Amino acid sequence: DVKVTQSSRYLVKRTGEKVFLECVQDMDHENMFWYRQDPGLGLRLIYFSYDVKMKEKGDIPEGYSVSREKKERFSLILESASTNQTSMYLCASSLSRNRFDYEQYFGPGTRLTVT
Amino acid sequence: DQQVKQNSPSLSVQEGRISILNCDYTNSMFDYFLWYKKYPAEGPTFLISISSIKDKNEDGRFTVFLNKSAKHLSLHIVPSQPGDSAVYFCAASKTSYDKVIFGPGTSLSVIP
């Protein structure tokens, strides 16, 4: 079974803090994704990566950055957290760098609250 | 502007009856469609998919129908079970090399 784990289930941070969200997958998947889920908006893609040290902007990259130093690990960084970044953050991975429409495996999510 | 729309935020169905979840898309270039199911406090899990070369795909109690001319797809669950109560996300991609776009989700409640 593919397992995608996220470092925290719940996180509370203050405005202006630097926030790191970590994601690890154990199935040697090439693609990794970061989404945020907000009511009425569904899942919106922040960043994705199809290889180590490679990253691509998704639909809403502003205020975020990512790091992929190892194939199994994809980190999302909020350089200076703001209240509008309060959300559920979901990490996902999928098998092949040549196809993005393959099934994605999601982690359980991190509920981030910025006060 | 949402390219993948699920106009019903919620749906309630009696156990044993059919659940029909609808999804509309605006981009005629989409050629691959997926449905994901999400329980509270868990990440979404893949349910079923369909390629634009087909108009129907079936997997057990779940069937997805695609109407390309109407840019519409639907997920049928027959018979519905209480364990099907979850949020269902419709998703689409333009090509196999492009990212997947998710809809806002429909919350299904199956009443025993």
PDB file of N, CA, C and O in Angstrom, chain A residues 2-72:
ATOM      1  N   VAL A   2       0.474   2.188  -0.847  1.00  0.00           N
ATOM      2  CA  VAL A   2       1.175   3.466  -0.866  1.00  0.00           C
ATOM      3  C   VAL A   2       0.849   4.217   0.404  1.00  0.00           C
ATOM      4  O   VAL A   2      -0.291   4.250   0.843  1.00  0.00           O
ATOM      5  N   LYS A   3       1.875   4.797   0.970  1.00  0.00           N
ATOM      6  CA  LYS A   3       1.611   5.606   2.135  1.00  0.00           C
ATOM      7  C   LYS A   3       2.211   6.992   1.924  1.00  0.00           C
ATOM      8  O   LYS A   3       3.387   7.144   1.578  1.00  0.00           O
ATOM      9  N   VAL A   4       1.361   7.994   2.143  1.00  0.00           N
ATOM     10  CA  VAL A   4       1.808   9.373   2.120  1.00  0.00           C
ATOM     11  C   VAL A   4       1.567   9.943   3.509  1.00  0.00           C
ATOM     12  O   VAL A   4       0.440   9.923   3.999  1.00  0.00           O
ATOM     13  N   THR A   5       2.641  10.394   4.121  1.00  0.00           N
ATOM     14  CA  THR A   5       2.500  10.920   5.478  1.00  0.00           C
ATOM     15  C   THR A   5       2.835  12.403   5.492  1.00  0.00           C
ATOM     16  O   THR A   5       3.669  12.881   4.721  1.00  0.00           O
ATOM     17  N   GLN A   6       2.147  13.106   6.363  1.00  0.00           N
ATOM     18  CA  GLN A   6       2.381  14.538   6.548  1.00  0.00           C
ATOM     19  C   GLN A   6       2.786  14.767   7.991  1.00  0.00           C
ATOM     20  O   GLN A   6       2.255  14.122   8.902  1.00  0.00           O
ATOM     21  N   SER A   7       3.684  15.700   8.184  1.00  0.00           N
ATOM     22  CA  SER A   7       4.364  15.834   9.485  1.00  0.00           C
ATOM     23  C   SER A   7       3.426  16.191  10.624  1.00  0.00           C
ATOM     24  O   SER A   7       3.639  15.783  11.758  1.00  0.00           O
ATOM     25  N   SER A   8       2.375  16.945  10.341  1.00  0.00           N
ATOM     26  CA  SER A   8       1.466  17.350  11.414  1.00  0.00           C
ATOM     27  C   SER A   8       0.035  17.237  10.944  1.00  0.00           C
ATOM     28  O   SER A   8      -0.257  17.456   9.774  1.00  0.00           O
ATOM     29  N   ARG A   9      -0.873  16.886  11.839  1.00  0.00           N
ATOM     30  CA  ARG A   9      -2.295  16.904  11.499  1.00  0.00           C
ATOM     31  C   ARG A   9      -2.897  18.295  11.748  1.00  0.00           C
ATOM     32  O   ARG A   9      -3.764  18.739  11.018  1.00  0.00           O
ATOM     33  N   TYR A  10      -2.430  18.930  12.821  1.00  0.00           N
ATOM     34  CA  TYR A  10      -2.924  20.259  13.174  1.00  0.00           C
ATOM     35  C   TYR A  10      -1.726  21.153  13.515  1.00  0.00           C
ATOM     36  O   TYR A  10      -0.770  20.707  14.140  1.00  0.00           O
ATOM     37  N   LEU A  11      -1.837  22.397  13.071  1.00  0.00           N
ATOM     38  CA  LEU A  11      -0.747  23.337  13.311  1.00  0.00           C
ATOM     39  C   LEU A  11      -1.364  24.714  13.527  1.00  0.00           C
ATOM     40  O   LEU A  11      -2.258  25.122  12.784  1.00  0.00           O
ATOM     41  N   VAL A  12      -0.875  25.416  14.549  1.00  0.00           N
ATOM     42  CA  VAL A  12      -1.309  26.791  14.785  1.00  0.00           C
ATOM     43  C   VAL A  12      -0.070  27.673  14.766  1.00  0.00           C
ATOM     44  O   VAL A  12       0.880  27.434  15.520  1.00  0.00           O
ATOM     45  N   LYS A  13      -0.083  28.665  13.906  1.00  0.00           N
ATOM     46  CA  LYS A  13       1.069  29.555  13.769  1.00  0.00           C
ATOM     47  C   LYS A  13       0.607  31.005  13.825  1.00  0.00           C
ATOM     48  O   LYS A  13      -0.578  31.308  13.615  1.00  0.00           O
ATOM     49  N   ARG A  14       1.548  31.880  14.085  1.00  0.00           N
ATOM     50  CA  ARG A  14       1.228  33.309  14.149  1.00  0.00           C
ATOM     51  C   ARG A  14       1.571  33.981  12.830  1.00  0.00           C
ATOM     52  O   ARG A  14       2.461  33.552  12.096  1.00  0.00           O
ATOM     53  N   THR A  15       0.867  35.057  12.570  1.00  0.00           N
ATOM     54  CA  THR A  15       1.124  35.858  11.374  1.00  0.00           C
ATOM     55  C   THR A  15       2.595  36.253  11.314  1.00  0.00           C
ATOM     56  O   THR A  15       3.154  36.689  12.325  1.00  0.00           O
ATOM     57  N   GLY A  16       3.204  36.056  10.139  1.00  0.00           N
ATOM     58  CA  GLY A  16       4.600  36.420   9.959  1.00  0.00           C
ATOM     59  C   GLY A  16       5.587  35.300  10.212  1.00  0.00           C
ATOM     60  O   GLY A  16       6.762  35.404   9.826  1.00  0.00           O
ATOM     61  N   GLU A  17       5.128  34.222  10.832  1.00  0.00           N
ATOM     62  CA  GLU A  17       6.035  33.092  11.090  1.00  0.00           C
ATOM     63  C   GLU A  17       6.347  32.348   9.797  1.00  0.00           C
ATOM     64  O   GLU A  17       5.536  32.323   8.861  1.00  0.00           O
ATOM     65  N   LYS A  18       7.501  31.719   9.766  1.00  0.00           N
ATOM     66  CA  LYS A  18       7.858  30.829   8.665  1.00  0.00           C
ATOM     67  C   LYS A  18       7.354  29.431   9.026  1.00  0.00           C
ATOM     68  O   LYS A  18       7.589  28.948  10.139  1.00  0.00           O
ATOM     69  N   VAL A  19       6.664  28.819   8.094  1.00  0.00           N
ATOM     70  CA  VAL A  19       6.021  27.538   8.374  1.00  0.00           C
ATOM     71  C   VAL A  19       6.511  26.486   7.383  1.00  0.00           C
ATOM     72  O   VAL A  19       6.597  26.756   6.175  1.00  0.00           O
ATOM     73  N   PHE A  20       6.845  25.325   7.905  1.00  0.00           N
ATOM     74  CA  PHE A  20       7.276  24.202   7.067  1.00  0.00           C
ATOM     75  C   PHE A  20       6.269  23.076   7.196  1.00  0.00           C
ATOM     76  O   PHE A  20       5.967  22.623   8.300  1.00  0.00           O
ATOM     77  N   LEU A  21       5.757  22.615   6.066  1.00  0.00           N
ATOM     78  CA  LEU A  21       4.910  21.429   6.055  1.00  0.00           C
ATOM     79  C   LEU A  21       5.666  20.346   5.284  1.00  0.00           C
ATOM     80  O   LEU A  21       6.080  20.561   4.146  1.00  0.00           O
ATOM     81  N   GLU A  22       5.815  19.200   5.939  1.00  0.00           N
ATOM     82  CA  GLU A  22       6.604  18.120   5.343  1.00  0.00           C
ATOM     83  C   GLU A  22       5.713  16.996   4.856  1.00  0.00           C
ATOM     84  O   GLU A  22       4.717  16.655   5.485  1.00  0.00           O
ATOM     85  N   CYS A  23       6.118  16.375   3.764  1.00  0.00           N
ATOM     86  CA  CYS A  23       5.372  15.265   3.202  1.00  0.00           C
ATOM     87  C   CYS A  23       6.368  14.198   2.745  1.00  0.00           C
ATOM     88  O   CYS A  23       7.370  14.518   2.096  1.00  0.00           O
ATOM     89  N   VAL A  24       6.055  12.952   3.076  1.00  0.00           N
ATOM     90  CA  VAL A  24       6.918  11.832   2.688  1.00  0.00           C
ATOM     91  C   VAL A  24       6.063  10.736   2.081  1.00  0.00           C
ATOM     92  O   VAL A  24       5.016  10.396   2.624  1.00  0.00           O
ATOM     93  N   GLN A  25       6.532  10.185   0.946  1.00  0.00           N
ATOM     94  CA  GLN A  25       5.841   9.037   0.342  1.00  0.00           C
ATOM     95  C   GLN A  25       6.829   7.873   0.232  1.00  0.00           C
ATOM     96  O   GLN A  25       8.021   8.088   0.037  1.00  0.00           O
ATOM     97  N   ASP A  26       6.267   6.665   0.335  1.00  0.00           N
ATOM     98  CA  ASP A  26       7.145   5.499   0.452  1.00  0.00           C
ATOM     99  C   ASP A  26       7.072   4.564  -0.750  1.00  0.00           C
ATOM    100  O   ASP A  26       7.493   3.410  -0.658  1.00  0.00           O
ATOM    101  N   MET A  27       6.540   5.036  -1.879  1.00  0.00           N
ATOM    102  CA  MET A  27       6.377   4.131  -3.029  1.00  0.00           C
ATOM    103  C   MET A  27       7.212   4.544  -4.227  1.00  0.00           C
ATOM    104  O   MET A  27       6.904   4.147  -5.346  1.00  0.00           O
ATOM    105  N   ASP A  28       8.231   5.332  -4.025  1.00  0.00           N
ATOM    106  CA  ASP A  28       9.133   5.687  -5.119  1.00  0.00           C
ATOM    107  C   ASP A  28       8.403   6.410  -6.257  1.00  0.00           C
ATOM    108  O   ASP A  28       8.781   6.306  -7.424  1.00  0.00           O
ATOM    109  N   HIS A  29       7.367   7.157  -5.919  1.00  0.00           N
ATOM    110  CA  HIS A  29       6.634   7.921  -6.921  1.00  0.00           C
ATOM    111  C   HIS A  29       7.458   9.101  -7.406  1.00  0.00           C
ATOM    112  O   HIS A  29       8.189   9.729  -6.633  1.00  0.00           O
ATOM    113  N   GLU A  30       7.321   9.414  -8.684  1.00  0.00           N
ATOM    114  CA  GLU A  30       8.082  10.524  -9.241  1.00  0.00           C
ATOM    115  C   GLU A  30       7.411  11.870  -9.001  1.00  0.00           C
ATOM    116  O   GLU A  30       8.072  12.871  -8.795  1.00  0.00           O
ATOM    117  N   ASN A  31       6.080  11.892  -9.079  1.00  0.00           N
ATOM    118  CA  ASN A  31       5.359  13.155  -8.950  1.00  0.00           C
ATOM    119  C   ASN A  31       4.902  13.383  -7.516  1.00  0.00           C
ATOM    120  O   ASN A  31       4.423  12.459  -6.854  1.00  0.00           O
ATOM    121  N   MET A  32       5.018  14.613  -7.054  1.00  0.00           N
ATOM    122  CA  MET A  32       4.455  14.992  -5.759  1.00  0.00           C
ATOM    123  C   MET A  32       3.784  16.348  -5.892  1.00  0.00           C
ATOM    124  O   MET A  32       4.190  17.178  -6.721  1.00  0.00           O
ATOM    125  N   PHE A  33       2.731  16.531  -5.089  1.00  0.00           N
ATOM    126  CA  PHE A  33       1.864  17.697  -5.228  1.00  0.00           C
ATOM    127  C   PHE A  33       1.544  18.276  -3.857  1.00  0.00           C
ATOM    128  O   PHE A  33       1.430  17.548  -2.876  1.00  0.00           O
ATOM    129  N   TRP A  34       1.331  19.585  -3.816  1.00  0.00           N
ATOM    130  CA  TRP A  34       0.745  20.233  -2.662  1.00  0.00           C
ATOM    131  C   TRP A  34      -0.526  20.968  -3.088  1.00  0.00           C
ATOM    132  O   TRP A  34      -0.512  21.744  -4.053  1.00  0.00           O
ATOM    133  N   TYR A  35      -1.623  20.676  -2.375  1.00  0.00           N
ATOM    134  CA  TYR A  35      -2.909  21.318  -2.591  1.00  0.00           C
ATOM    135  C   TYR A  35      -3.342  22.004  -1.293  1.00  0.00           C
ATOM    136  O   TYR A  35      -2.939  21.610  -0.205  1.00  0.00           O
ATOM    137  N   ARG A  36      -4.240  22.980  -1.443  1.00  0.00           N
ATOM    138  CA  ARG A  36      -4.996  23.429  -0.296  1.00  0.00           C
ATOM    139  C   ARG A  36      -6.475  23.225  -0.586  1.00  0.00           C
ATOM    140  O   ARG A  36      -6.922  23.348  -1.735  1.00  0.00           O
ATOM    141  N   GLN A  37      -7.204  22.870   0.467  1.00  0.00           N
ATOM    142  CA  GLN A  37      -8.634  22.613   0.330  1.00  0.00           C
ATOM    143  C   GLN A  37      -9.397  23.629   1.147  1.00  0.00           C
ATOM    144  O   GLN A  37      -9.184  23.749   2.364  1.00  0.00           O
ATOM    145  N   ASP A  38     -10.272  24.368   0.487  1.00  0.00           N
ATOM    146  CA  ASP A  38     -11.104  25.362   1.154  1.00  0.00           C
ATOM    147  C   ASP A  38     -12.561  25.125   0.775  1.00  0.00           C
ATOM    148  O   ASP A  38     -12.850  24.721  -0.365  1.00  0.00           O
ATOM    149  N   PRO A  39     -13.488  25.384   1.702  1.00  0.00           N
ATOM    150  CA  PRO A  39     -14.910  25.141   1.420  1.00  0.00           C
ATOM    151  C   PRO A  39     -15.374  25.877   0.170  1.00  0.00           C
ATOM    152  O   PRO A  39     -15.100  27.072  -0.003  1.00  0.00           O
ATOM    153  N   GLY A  40     -16.068  25.155  -0.687  1.00  0.00           N
ATOM    154  CA  GLY A  40     -16.607  25.762  -1.899  1.00  0.00           C
ATOM    155  C   GLY A  40     -15.604  25.917  -3.032  1.00  0.00           C
ATOM    156  O   GLY A  40     -15.987  26.256  -4.154  1.00  0.00           O
ATOM    157  N   LEU A  41     -14.335  25.678  -2.738  1.00  0.00           N
ATOM    158  CA  LEU A  41     -13.297  25.857  -3.761  1.00  0.00           C
ATOM    159  C   LEU A  41     -12.621  24.545  -4.130  1.00  0.00           C
ATOM    160  O   LEU A  41     -11.861  24.483  -5.095  1.00  0.00           O
ATOM    161  N   GLY A  42     -12.859  23.513  -3.372  1.00  0.00           N
ATOM    162  CA  GLY A  42     -12.260  22.224  -3.683  1.00  0.00           C
ATOM    163  C   GLY A  42     -10.768  22.222  -3.414  1.00  0.00           C
ATOM    164  O   GLY A  42     -10.264  22.942  -2.555  1.00  0.00           O
ATOM    165  N   LEU A  43     -10.067  21.402  -4.184  1.00  0.00           N
ATOM    166  CA  LEU A  43      -8.619  21.291  -4.046  1.00  0.00           C
ATOM    167  C   LEU A  43      -7.959  22.180  -5.094  1.00  0.00           C
ATOM    168  O   LEU A  43      -8.218  22.044  -6.284  1.00  0.00           O
ATOM    169  N   ARG A  44      -7.108  23.054  -4.629  1.00  0.00           N
ATOM    170  CA  ARG A  44      -6.390  23.919  -5.558  1.00  0.00           C
ATOM    171  C   ARG A  44      -4.901  23.627  -5.472  1.00  0.00           C
ATOM    172  O   ARG A  44      -4.333  23.552  -4.377  1.00  0.00           O
ATOM    173  N   LEU A  45      -4.280  23.479  -6.629  1.00  0.00           N
ATOM    174  CA  LEU A  45      -2.884  23.080  -6.700  1.00  0.00           C
ATOM    175  C   LEU A  45      -1.966  24.269  -6.422  1.00  0.00           C
ATOM    176  O   LEU A  45      -2.050  25.305  -7.076  1.00  0.00           O
ATOM    177  N   ILE A  46      -1.054  24.079  -5.480  1.00  0.00           N
ATOM    178  CA  ILE A  46      -0.125  25.143  -5.107  1.00  0.00           C
ATOM    179  C   ILE A  46       1.179  24.992  -5.904  1.00  0.00           C
ATOM    180  O   ILE A  46       1.603  25.900  -6.609  1.00  0.00           O
ATOM    181  N   TYR A  47       1.797  23.832  -5.752  1.00  0.00           N
ATOM    182  CA  TYR A  47       3.036  23.506  -6.459  1.00  0.00           C
ATOM    183  C   TYR A  47       3.053  22.010  -6.730  1.00  0.00           C
ATOM    184  O   TYR A  47       2.411  21.240  -6.013  1.00  0.00           O
ATOM    185  N   PHE A  48       3.814  21.609  -7.720  1.00  0.00           N
ATOM    186  CA  PHE A  48       4.073  20.194  -7.901  1.00  0.00           C
ATOM    187  C   PHE A  48       5.510  19.970  -8.371  1.00  0.00           C
ATOM    188  O   PHE A  48       6.192  20.921  -8.772  1.00  0.00           O
ATOM    189  N   SER A  49       5.923  18.735  -8.276  1.00  0.00           N
ATOM    190  CA  SER A  49       7.299  18.385  -8.627  1.00  0.00           C
ATOM    191  C   SER A  49       7.293  17.027  -9.318  1.00  0.00           C
ATOM    192  O   SER A  49       6.628  16.103  -8.856  1.00  0.00           O
ATOM    193  N   TYR A  50       7.991  16.914 -10.419  1.00  0.00           N
ATOM    194  CA  TYR A  50       8.046  15.635 -11.122  1.00  0.00           C
ATOM    195  C   TYR A  50       9.428  14.983 -11.035  1.00  0.00           C
ATOM    196  O   TYR A  50       9.683  13.959 -11.662  1.00  0.00           O
ATOM    197  N   ASP A  51      10.304  15.584 -10.252  1.00  0.00           N
ATOM    198  CA  ASP A  51      11.628  14.992 -10.091  1.00  0.00           C
ATOM    199  C   ASP A  51      12.333  15.714  -8.946  1.00  0.00           C
ATOM    200  O   ASP A  51      11.952  16.840  -8.577  1.00  0.00           O
ATOM    201  N   VAL A  52      13.372  15.094  -8.457  1.00  0.00           N
ATOM    202  CA  VAL A  52      14.156  15.732  -7.390  1.00  0.00           C
ATOM    203  C   VAL A  52      14.675  17.078  -7.891  1.00  0.00           C
ATOM    204  O   VAL A  52      15.124  17.204  -9.029  1.00  0.00           O
ATOM    205  N   LYS A  53      14.576  18.066  -7.028  1.00  0.00           N
ATOM    206  CA  LYS A  53      15.029  19.435  -7.300  1.00  0.00           C
ATOM    207  C   LYS A  53      14.247  20.131  -8.406  1.00  0.00           C
ATOM    208  O   LYS A  53      14.578  21.250  -8.790  1.00  0.00           O
ATOM    209  N   MET A  54      13.203  19.491  -8.918  1.00  0.00           N
ATOM    210  CA  MET A  54      12.360  20.137  -9.928  1.00  0.00           C
ATOM    211  C   MET A  54      11.070  20.602  -9.262  1.00  0.00           C
ATOM    212  O   MET A  54      10.530  19.905  -8.394  1.00  0.00           O
ATOM    213  N   LYS A  55      10.580  21.743  -9.666  1.00  0.00           N
ATOM    214  CA  LYS A  55       9.306  22.220  -9.143  1.00  0.00           C
ATOM    215  C   LYS A  55       8.607  23.033 -10.217  1.00  0.00           C
ATOM    216  O   LYS A  55       9.244  23.662 -11.048  1.00  0.00           O
ATOM    217  N   GLU A  56       7.282  22.998 -10.154  1.00  0.00           N
ATOM    218  CA  GLU A  56       6.466  23.761 -11.081  1.00  0.00           C
ATOM    219  C   GLU A  56       5.361  24.465 -10.303  1.00  0.00           C
ATOM    220  O   GLU A  56       4.789  23.868  -9.382  1.00  0.00           O
ATOM    221  N   LYS A  57       5.033  25.665 -10.686  1.00  0.00           N
ATOM    222  CA  LYS A  57       3.943  26.378 -10.036  1.00  0.00           C
ATOM    223  C   LYS A  57       2.613  25.775 -10.438  1.00  0.00           C
ATOM    224  O   LYS A  57       2.415  25.405 -11.600  1.00  0.00           O
ATOM    225  N   GLY A  58       1.736  25.734  -9.458  1.00  0.00           N
ATOM    226  CA  GLY A  58       0.366  25.323  -9.727  1.00  0.00           C
ATOM    227  C   GLY A  58      -0.489  26.547  -9.982  1.00  0.00           C
ATOM    228  O   GLY A  58      -0.035  27.541 -10.541  1.00  0.00           O
ATOM    229  N   ASP A  59      -1.725  26.483  -9.513  1.00  0.00           N
ATOM    230  CA  ASP A  59      -2.656  27.586  -9.767  1.00  0.00           C
ATOM    231  C   ASP A  59      -2.558  28.722  -8.763  1.00  0.00           C
ATOM    232  O   ASP A  59      -2.923  29.849  -9.062  1.00  0.00           O
ATOM    233  N   ILE A  60      -2.081  28.428  -7.570  1.00  0.00           N
ATOM    234  CA  ILE A  60      -2.043  29.463  -6.516  1.00  0.00           C
ATOM    235  C   ILE A  60      -0.708  29.430  -5.771  1.00  0.00           C
ATOM    236  O   ILE A  60      -0.649  29.208  -4.572  1.00  0.00           O
ATOM    237  N   PRO A  61       0.408  29.703  -6.437  1.00  0.00           N
ATOM    238  CA  PRO A  61       1.719  29.582  -5.786  1.00  0.00           C
ATOM    239  C   PRO A  61       2.118  30.776  -4.913  1.00  0.00           C
ATOM    240  O   PRO A  61       3.070  30.682  -4.132  1.00  0.00           O
ATOM    241  N   GLU A  62       1.397  31.882  -5.024  1.00  0.00           N
ATOM    242  CA  GLU A  62       1.818  33.099  -4.334  1.00  0.00           C
ATOM    243  C   GLU A  62       1.831  32.899  -2.822  1.00  0.00           C
ATOM    244  O   GLU A  62       0.858  32.426  -2.234  1.00  0.00           O
ATOM    245  N   GLY A  63       2.935  33.286  -2.202  1.00  0.00           N
ATOM    246  CA  GLY A  63       3.072  33.173  -0.754  1.00  0.00           C
ATOM    247  C   GLY A  63       3.639  31.842  -0.300  1.00  0.00           C
ATOM    248  O   GLY A  63       3.818  31.623   0.906  1.00  0.00           O
ATOM    249  N   TYR A  64       3.917  30.967  -1.271  1.00  0.00           N
ATOM    250  CA  TYR A  64       4.434  29.624  -0.954  1.00  0.00           C
ATOM    251  C   TYR A  64       5.717  29.350  -1.733  1.00  0.00           C
ATOM    252  O   TYR A  64       5.942  29.917  -2.793  1.00  0.00           O
ATOM    253  N   SER A  65       6.515  28.461  -1.193  1.00  0.00           N
ATOM    254  CA  SER A  65       7.626  27.901  -1.940  1.00  0.00           C
ATOM    255  C   SER A  65       7.714  26.416  -1.574  1.00  0.00           C
ATOM    256  O   SER A  65       7.045  25.969  -0.639  1.00  0.00           O
ATOM    257  N   VAL A  66       8.506  25.669  -2.331  1.00  0.00           N
ATOM    258  CA  VAL A  66       8.623  24.230  -2.079  1.00  0.00           C
ATOM    259  C   VAL A  66      10.076  23.811  -2.193  1.00  0.00           C
ATOM    260  O   VAL A  66      10.924  24.521  -2.739  1.00  0.00           O
ATOM    261  N   SER A  67      10.315  22.626  -1.671  1.00  0.00           N
ATOM    262  CA  SER A  67      11.656  22.054  -1.756  1.00  0.00           C
ATOM    263  C   SER A  67      11.537  20.554  -1.937  1.00  0.00           C
ATOM    264  O   SER A  67      10.750  19.899  -1.231  1.00  0.00           O
ATOM    265  N   ARG A  68      12.306  20.018  -2.889  1.00  0.00           N
ATOM    266  CA  ARG A  68      12.357  18.568  -3.061  1.00  0.00           C
ATOM    267  C   ARG A  68      13.813  18.149  -3.236  1.00  0.00           C
ATOM    268  O   ARG A  68      14.329  18.076  -4.335  1.00  0.00           O
ATOM    269  N   GLU A  69      14.424  17.883  -2.102  1.00  0.00           N
ATOM    270  CA  GLU A  69      15.829  17.492  -2.091  1.00  0.00           C
ATOM    271  C   GLU A  69      16.009  15.988  -2.261  1.00  0.00           C
ATOM    272  O   GLU A  69      17.042  15.518  -2.737  1.00  0.00           O
ATOM    273  N   LYS A  70      14.998  15.235  -1.857  1.00  0.00           N
ATOM    274  CA  LYS A  70      15.018  13.779  -2.018  1.00  0.00           C
ATOM    275  C   LYS A  70      13.717  13.352  -2.685  1.00  0.00           C
ATOM    276  O   LYS A  70      12.687  14.016  -2.528  1.00  0.00           O
ATOM    277  N   LYS A  71      13.771  12.242  -3.389  1.00  0.00           N
ATOM    278  CA  LYS A  71      12.613  11.810  -4.160  1.00  0.00           C
ATOM    279  C   LYS A  71      11.384  11.592  -3.285  1.00  0.00           C
ATOM    280  O   LYS A  71      10.260  11.883  -3.689  1.00  0.00           O
ATOM    281  N   GLU A  72      11.584  11.090  -2.084  1.00  0.00           N
ATOM    282  CA  GLU A  72      10.437  10.731  -1.256  1.00  0.00           C
ATOM    283  C   GLU A  72       9.864  11.897  -0.448  1.00  0.00           C
ATOM    284  O   GLU A  72       8.825  11.756   0.178  1.00  0.00           O
TER     285      GLU A  72
END
